[in-house]
Coordinates of N, CA, C and O in Angstrom, one line a residue:
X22 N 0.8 -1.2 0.0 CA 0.0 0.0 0.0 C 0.9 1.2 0.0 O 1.4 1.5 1.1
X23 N 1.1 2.0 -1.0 CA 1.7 2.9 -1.1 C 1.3 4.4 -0.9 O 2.0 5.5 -0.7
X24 N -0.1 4.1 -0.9 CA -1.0 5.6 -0.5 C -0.5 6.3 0.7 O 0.1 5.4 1.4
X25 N -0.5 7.4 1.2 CA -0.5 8.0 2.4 C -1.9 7.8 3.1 O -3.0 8.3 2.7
X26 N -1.6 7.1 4.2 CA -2.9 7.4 5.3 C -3.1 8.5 5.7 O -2.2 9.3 5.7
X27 N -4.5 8.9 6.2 CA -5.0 10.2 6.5 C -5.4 10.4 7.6 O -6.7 10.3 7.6
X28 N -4.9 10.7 8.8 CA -5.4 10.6 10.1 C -6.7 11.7 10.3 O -6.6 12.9 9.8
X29 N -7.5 11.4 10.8 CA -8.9 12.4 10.9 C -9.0 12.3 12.4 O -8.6 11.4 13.1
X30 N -9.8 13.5 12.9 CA -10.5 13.2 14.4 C -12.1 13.9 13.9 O -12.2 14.8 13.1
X31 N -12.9 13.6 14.5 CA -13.9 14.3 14.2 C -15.7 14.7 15.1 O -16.6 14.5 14.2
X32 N -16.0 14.9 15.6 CA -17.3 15.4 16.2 C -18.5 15.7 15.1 O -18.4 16.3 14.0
X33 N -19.9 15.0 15.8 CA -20.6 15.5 15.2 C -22.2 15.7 15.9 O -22.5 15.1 16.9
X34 N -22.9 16.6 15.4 CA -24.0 16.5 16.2 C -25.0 17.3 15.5 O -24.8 18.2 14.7
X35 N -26.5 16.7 16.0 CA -27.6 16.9 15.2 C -28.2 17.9 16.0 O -28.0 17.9 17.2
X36 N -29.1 19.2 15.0 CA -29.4 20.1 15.5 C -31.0 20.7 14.9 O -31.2 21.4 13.9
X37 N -31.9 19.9 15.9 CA -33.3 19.9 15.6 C -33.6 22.0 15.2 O -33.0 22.9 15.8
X38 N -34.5 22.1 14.2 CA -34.9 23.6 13.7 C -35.1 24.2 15.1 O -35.3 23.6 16.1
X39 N -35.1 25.4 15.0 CA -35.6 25.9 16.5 C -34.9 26.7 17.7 O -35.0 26.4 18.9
X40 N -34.0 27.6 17.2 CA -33.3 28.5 18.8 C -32.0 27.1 18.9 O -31.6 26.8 20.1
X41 N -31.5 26.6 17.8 CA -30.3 25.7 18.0 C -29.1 26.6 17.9 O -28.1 26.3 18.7
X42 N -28.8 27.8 17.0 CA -28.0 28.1 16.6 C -26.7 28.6 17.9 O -25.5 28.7 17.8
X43 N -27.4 28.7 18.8 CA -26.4 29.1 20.3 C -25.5 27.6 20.3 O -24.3 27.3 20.1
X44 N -26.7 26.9 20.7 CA -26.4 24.8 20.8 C -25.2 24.9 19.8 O -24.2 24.4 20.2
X45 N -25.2 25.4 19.0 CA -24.5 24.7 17.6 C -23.0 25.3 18.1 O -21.9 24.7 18.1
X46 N -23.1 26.7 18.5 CA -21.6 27.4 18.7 C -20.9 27.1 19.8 O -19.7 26.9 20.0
X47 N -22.0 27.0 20.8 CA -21.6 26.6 22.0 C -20.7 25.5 21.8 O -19.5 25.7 22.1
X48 N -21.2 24.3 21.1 CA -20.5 22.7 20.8 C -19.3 23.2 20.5 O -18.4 23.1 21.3
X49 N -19.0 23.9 19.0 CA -18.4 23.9 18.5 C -16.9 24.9 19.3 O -15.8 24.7 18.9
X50 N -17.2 26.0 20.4 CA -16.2 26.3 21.2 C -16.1 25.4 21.9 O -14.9 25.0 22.0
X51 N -16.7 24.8 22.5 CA -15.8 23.4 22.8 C -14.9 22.6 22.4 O -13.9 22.4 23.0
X52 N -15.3 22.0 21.1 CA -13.9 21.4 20.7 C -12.8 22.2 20.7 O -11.7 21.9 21.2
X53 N -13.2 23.4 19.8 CA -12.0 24.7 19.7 C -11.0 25.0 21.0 O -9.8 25.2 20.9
X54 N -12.0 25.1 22.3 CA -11.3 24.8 23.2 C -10.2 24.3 23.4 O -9.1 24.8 23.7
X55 N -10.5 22.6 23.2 CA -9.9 21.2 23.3 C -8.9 21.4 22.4 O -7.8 21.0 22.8
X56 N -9.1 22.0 21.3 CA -7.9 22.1 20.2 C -6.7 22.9 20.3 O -5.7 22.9 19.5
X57 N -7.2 23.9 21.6 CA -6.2 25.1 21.8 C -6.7 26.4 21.1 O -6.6 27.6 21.5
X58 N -7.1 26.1 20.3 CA -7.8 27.5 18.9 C -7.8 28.5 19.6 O -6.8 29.3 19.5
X59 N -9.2 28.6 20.5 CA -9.8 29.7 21.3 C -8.2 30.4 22.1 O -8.5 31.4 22.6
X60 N -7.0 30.1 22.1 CA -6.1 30.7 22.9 C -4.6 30.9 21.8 O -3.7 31.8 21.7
X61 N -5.1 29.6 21.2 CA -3.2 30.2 19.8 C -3.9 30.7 18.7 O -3.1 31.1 17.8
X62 N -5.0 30.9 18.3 CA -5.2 31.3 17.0 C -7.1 31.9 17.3 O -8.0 31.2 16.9
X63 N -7.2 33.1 18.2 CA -8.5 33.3 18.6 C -9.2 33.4 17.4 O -10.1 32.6 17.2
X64 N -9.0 34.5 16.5 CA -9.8 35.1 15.1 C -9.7 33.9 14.3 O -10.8 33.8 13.6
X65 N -9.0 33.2 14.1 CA -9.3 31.7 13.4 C -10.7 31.6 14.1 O -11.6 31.9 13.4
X66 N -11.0 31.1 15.5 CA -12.0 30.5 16.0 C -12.6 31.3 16.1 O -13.7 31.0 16.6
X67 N -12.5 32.6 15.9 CA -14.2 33.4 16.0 C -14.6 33.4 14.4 O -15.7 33.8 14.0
X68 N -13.8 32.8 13.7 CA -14.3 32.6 12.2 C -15.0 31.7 12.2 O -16.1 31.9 11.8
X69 N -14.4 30.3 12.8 CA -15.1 29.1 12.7 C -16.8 29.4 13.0 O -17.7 29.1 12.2
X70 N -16.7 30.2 14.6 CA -18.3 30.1 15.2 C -19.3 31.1 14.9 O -20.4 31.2 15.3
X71 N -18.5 31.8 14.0 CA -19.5 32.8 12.6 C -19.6 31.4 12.0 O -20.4 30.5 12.2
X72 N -18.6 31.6 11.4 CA -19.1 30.3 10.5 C -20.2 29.3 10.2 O -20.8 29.0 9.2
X73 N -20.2 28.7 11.8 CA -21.2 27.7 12.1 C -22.4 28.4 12.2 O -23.5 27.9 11.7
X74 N -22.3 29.7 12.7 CA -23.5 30.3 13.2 C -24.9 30.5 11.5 O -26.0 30.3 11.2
X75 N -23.8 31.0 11.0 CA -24.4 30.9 9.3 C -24.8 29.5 8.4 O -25.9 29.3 7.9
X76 N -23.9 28.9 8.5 CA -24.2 27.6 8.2 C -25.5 27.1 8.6 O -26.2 26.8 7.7
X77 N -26.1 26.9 10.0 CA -26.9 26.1 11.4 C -28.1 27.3 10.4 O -28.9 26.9 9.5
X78 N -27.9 28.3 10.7 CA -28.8 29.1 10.6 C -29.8 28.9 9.0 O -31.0 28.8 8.9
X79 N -28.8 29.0 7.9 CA -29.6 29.0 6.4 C -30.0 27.4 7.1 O -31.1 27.6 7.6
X80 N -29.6 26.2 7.1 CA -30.2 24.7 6.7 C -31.5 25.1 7.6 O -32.6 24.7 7.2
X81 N -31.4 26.0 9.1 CA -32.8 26.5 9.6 C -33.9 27.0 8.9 O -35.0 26.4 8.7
X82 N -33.6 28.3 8.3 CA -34.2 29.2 7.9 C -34.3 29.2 6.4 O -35.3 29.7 6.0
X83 N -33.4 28.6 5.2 CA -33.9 28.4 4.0 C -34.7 27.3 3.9 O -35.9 27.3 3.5
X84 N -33.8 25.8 4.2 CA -33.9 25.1 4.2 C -34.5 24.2 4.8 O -34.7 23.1 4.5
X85 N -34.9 24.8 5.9 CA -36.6 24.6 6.8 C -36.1 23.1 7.2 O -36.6 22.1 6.8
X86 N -35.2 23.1 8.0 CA -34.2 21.7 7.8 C -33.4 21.2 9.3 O -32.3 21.6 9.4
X87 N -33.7 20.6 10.2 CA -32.8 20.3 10.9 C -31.1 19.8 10.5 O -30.7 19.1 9.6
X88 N -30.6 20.3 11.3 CA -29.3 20.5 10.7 C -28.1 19.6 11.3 O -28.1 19.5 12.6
X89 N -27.2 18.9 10.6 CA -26.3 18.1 11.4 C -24.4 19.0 11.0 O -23.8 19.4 10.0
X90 N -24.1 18.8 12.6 CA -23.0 19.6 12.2 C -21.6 18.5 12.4 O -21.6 17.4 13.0
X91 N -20.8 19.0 11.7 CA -19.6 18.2 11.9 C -18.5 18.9 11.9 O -18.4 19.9 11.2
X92 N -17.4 18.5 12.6 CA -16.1 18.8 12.8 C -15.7 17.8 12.8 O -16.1 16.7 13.4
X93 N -14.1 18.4 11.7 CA -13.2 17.3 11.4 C -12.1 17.8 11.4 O -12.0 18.9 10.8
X94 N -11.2 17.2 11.9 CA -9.4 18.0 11.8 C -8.5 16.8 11.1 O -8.1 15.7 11.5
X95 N -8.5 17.3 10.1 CA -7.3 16.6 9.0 C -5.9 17.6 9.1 O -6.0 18.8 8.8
X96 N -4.8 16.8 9.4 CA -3.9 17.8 9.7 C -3.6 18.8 10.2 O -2.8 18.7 11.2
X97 N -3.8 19.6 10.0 CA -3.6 21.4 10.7 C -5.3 22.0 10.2 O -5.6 23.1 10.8
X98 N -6.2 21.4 9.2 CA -7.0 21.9 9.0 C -8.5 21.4 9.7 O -8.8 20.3 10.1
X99 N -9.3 22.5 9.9 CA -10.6 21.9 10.4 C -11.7 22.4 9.4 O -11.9 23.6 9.0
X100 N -12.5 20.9 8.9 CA -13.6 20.7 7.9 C -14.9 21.5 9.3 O -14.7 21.4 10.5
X101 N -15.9 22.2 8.9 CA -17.0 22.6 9.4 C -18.1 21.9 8.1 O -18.0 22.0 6.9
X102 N -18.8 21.4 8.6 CA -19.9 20.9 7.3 C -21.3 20.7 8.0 O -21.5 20.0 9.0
X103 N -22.3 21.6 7.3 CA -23.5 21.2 8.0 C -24.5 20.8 6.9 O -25.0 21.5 6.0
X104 N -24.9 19.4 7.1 CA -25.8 18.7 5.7 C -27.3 19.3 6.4 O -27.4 19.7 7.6
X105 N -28.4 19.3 5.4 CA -29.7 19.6 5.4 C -30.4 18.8 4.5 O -29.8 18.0 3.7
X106 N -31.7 18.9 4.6 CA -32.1 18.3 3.6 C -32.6 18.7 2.1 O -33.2 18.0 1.3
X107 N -32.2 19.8 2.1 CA -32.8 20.4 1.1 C -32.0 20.3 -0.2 O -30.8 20.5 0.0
X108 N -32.2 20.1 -1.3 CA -31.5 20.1 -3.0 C -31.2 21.2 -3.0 O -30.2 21.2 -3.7
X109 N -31.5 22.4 -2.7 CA -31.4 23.7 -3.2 C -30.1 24.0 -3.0 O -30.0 24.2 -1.8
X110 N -28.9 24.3 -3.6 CA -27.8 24.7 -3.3 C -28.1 26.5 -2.7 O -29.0 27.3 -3.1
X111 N -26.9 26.8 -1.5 CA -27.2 27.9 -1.3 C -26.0 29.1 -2.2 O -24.9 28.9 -2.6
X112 N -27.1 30.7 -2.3 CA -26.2 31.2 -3.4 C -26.0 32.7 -2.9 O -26.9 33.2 -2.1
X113 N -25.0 33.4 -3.2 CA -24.6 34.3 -2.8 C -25.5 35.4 -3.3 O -25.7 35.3 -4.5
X114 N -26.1 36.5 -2.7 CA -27.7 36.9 -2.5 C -26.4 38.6 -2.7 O -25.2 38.7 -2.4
X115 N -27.5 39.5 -3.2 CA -26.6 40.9 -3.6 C -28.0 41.9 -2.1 O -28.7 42.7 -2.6
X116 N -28.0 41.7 -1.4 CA -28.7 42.3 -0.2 C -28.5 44.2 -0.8 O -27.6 44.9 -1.3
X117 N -29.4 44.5 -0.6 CA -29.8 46.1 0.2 C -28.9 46.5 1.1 O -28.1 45.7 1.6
X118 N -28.8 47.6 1.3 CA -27.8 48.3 2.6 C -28.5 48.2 2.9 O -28.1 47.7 4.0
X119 N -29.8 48.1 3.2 CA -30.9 48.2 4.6 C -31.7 47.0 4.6 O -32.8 46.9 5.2
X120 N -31.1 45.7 3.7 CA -31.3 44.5 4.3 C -30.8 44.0 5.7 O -29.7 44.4 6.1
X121 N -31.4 43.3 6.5 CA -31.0 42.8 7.6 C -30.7 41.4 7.1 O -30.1 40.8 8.0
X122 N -30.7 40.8 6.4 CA -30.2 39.7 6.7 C -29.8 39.0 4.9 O -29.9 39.9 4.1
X123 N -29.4 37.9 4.4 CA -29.0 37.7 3.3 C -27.3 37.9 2.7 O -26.9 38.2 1.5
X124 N -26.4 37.6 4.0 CA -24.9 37.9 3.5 C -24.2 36.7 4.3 O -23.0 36.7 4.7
X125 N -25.2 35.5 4.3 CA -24.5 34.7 5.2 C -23.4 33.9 4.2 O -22.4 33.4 4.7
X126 N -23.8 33.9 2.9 CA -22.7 33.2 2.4 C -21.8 34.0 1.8 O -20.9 33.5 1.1
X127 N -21.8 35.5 1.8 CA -20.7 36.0 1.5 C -19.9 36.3 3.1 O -18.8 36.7 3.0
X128 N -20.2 36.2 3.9 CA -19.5 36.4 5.5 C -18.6 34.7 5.3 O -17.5 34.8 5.6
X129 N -19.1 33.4 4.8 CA -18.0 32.6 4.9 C -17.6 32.8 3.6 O -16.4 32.8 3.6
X130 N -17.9 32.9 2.9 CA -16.3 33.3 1.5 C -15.8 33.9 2.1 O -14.9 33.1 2.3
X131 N -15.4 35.0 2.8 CA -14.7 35.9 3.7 C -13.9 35.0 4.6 O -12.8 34.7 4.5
X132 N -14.6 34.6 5.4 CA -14.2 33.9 6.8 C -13.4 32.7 6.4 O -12.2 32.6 6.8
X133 N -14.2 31.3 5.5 CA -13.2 30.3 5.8 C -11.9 30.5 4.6 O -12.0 31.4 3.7
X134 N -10.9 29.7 4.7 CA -10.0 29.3 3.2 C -10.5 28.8 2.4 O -9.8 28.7 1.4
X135 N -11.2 28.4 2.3 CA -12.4 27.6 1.3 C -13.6 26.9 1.5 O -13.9 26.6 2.6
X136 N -14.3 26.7 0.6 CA -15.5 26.6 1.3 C -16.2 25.7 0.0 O -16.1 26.2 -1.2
X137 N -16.9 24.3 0.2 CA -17.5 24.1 -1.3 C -18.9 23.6 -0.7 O -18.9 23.4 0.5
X138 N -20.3 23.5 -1.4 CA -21.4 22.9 -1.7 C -21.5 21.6 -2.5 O -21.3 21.7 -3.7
X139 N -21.8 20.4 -1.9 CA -22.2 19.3 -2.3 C -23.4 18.6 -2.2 O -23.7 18.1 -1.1
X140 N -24.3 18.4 -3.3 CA -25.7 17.5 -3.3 C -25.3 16.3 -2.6 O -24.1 16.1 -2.4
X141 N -26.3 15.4 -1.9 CA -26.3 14.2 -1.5 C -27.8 13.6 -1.7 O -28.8 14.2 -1.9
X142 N -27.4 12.2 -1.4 CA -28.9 11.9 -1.8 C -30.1 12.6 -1.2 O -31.1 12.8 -1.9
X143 N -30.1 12.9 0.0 CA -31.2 13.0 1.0 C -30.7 14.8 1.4 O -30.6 15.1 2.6
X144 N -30.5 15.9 0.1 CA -29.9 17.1 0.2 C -29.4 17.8 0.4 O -29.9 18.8 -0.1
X145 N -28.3 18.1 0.9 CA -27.1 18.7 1.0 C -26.0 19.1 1.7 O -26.5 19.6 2.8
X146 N -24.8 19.2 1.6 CA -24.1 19.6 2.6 C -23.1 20.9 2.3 O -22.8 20.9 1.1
X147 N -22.5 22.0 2.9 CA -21.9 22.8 3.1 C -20.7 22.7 4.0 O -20.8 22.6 5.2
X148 N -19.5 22.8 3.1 CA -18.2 22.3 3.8 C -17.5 23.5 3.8 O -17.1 23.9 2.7
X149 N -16.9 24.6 5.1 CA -16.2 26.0 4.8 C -14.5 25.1 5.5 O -14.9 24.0 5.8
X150 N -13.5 25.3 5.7 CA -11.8 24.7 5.5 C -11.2 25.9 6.1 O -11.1 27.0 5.6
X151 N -10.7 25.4 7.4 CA -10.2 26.6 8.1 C -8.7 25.7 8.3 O -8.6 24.6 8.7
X152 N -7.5 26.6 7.8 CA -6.5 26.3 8.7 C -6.2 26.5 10.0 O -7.0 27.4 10.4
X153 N -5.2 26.1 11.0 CA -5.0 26.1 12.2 C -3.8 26.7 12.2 O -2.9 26.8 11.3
X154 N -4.0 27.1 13.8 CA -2.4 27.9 14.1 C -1.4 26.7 13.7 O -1.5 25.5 13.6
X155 N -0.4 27.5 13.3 CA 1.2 26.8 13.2 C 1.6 26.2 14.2 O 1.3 26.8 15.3
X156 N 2.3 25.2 14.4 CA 2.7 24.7 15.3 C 4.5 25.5 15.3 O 5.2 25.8 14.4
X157 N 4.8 25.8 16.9 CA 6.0 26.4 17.1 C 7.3 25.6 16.7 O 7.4 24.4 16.9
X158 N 8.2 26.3 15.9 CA 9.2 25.8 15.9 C 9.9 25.0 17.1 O 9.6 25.3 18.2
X159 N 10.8 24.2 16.8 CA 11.3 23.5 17.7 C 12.9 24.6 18.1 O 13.8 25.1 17.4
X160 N 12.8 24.5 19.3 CA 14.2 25.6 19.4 C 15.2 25.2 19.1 O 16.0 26.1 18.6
X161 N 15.8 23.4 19.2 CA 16.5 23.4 18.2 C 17.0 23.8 16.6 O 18.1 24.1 16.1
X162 N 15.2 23.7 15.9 CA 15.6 24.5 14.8 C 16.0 25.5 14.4 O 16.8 25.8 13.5
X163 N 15.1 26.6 15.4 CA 15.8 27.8 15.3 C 17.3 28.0 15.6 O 17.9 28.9 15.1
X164 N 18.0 27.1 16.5 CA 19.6 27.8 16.6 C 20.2 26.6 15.7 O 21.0 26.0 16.3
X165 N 19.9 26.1 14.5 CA 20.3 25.9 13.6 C 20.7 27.1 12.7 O 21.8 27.1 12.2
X166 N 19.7 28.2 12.4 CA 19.6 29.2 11.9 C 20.6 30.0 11.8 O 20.5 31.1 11.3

């Protein structure tokens, strides 16, 4: 087997329609916690929990959809993905200045490094790709330098 293995860790959790969207951030500062985020790389993690907060929110409110969230850390990077049921891909909306609401998917093109939309059988999921703080040089390396 010559492939490179892919070590993953990952969380997930289901989020009935309804005043979840706190549930959803709350979860997800938790792991961030666990991961260090919230302390070596804060604005990373207040991206994530926009992030989520947008995500949780359209599969609610477009998508009329209980929402399942997931976290996943591949490497240095963390997958956010929230599947719904809905076919309707979500699309970047040109709002009013005196719209209140309608910028949730341009706030993650902003926020994550990437971000894609995928159909599934049973409607869809939204994946935004956040890298993680750097891990510190080893002091060795630096008095190589």
């Amino acid at each position: 087997m010559d492939e490179p293995s892919v070590r993953a860790v990952g969380w997930a959790r289901s989020l009935p329609m309804g005043g979840e969207v706190k549930a959803a951030r709350d979860w997800a500062r938790k792991h961030l916690d666990a991961l260090g985020w919230t302390t070596t790389a804060p604005e990373t993690a207040d991206a994530v929990l926009l992030t989520v907060s947008e995500l949780v929110t359209n599969a609610h409110k477009h998508a009329r959809s209980n929402a399942q969230l997931t976290l996943s850390l591949e490497d240095n990077s963390l997958h956010i993905s929230v599947h719904d049921s809905s076919a309707v891909m979500p699309a970047r909306r040109s709002p009013g200045t005196e719209a209140t609401g309608g910028r949730g998917m341009f706030l993650v093109d902003a926020l994550a490094d990437e971000w894609e939309t995928r159909p599934c059988p049973h409607g869809k999921s939204v994946t935004a790709c956040f890298r993680g703080p750097r891990a510190a040089k080893a002091p060795e390396a630096e008095a190589e330098r």
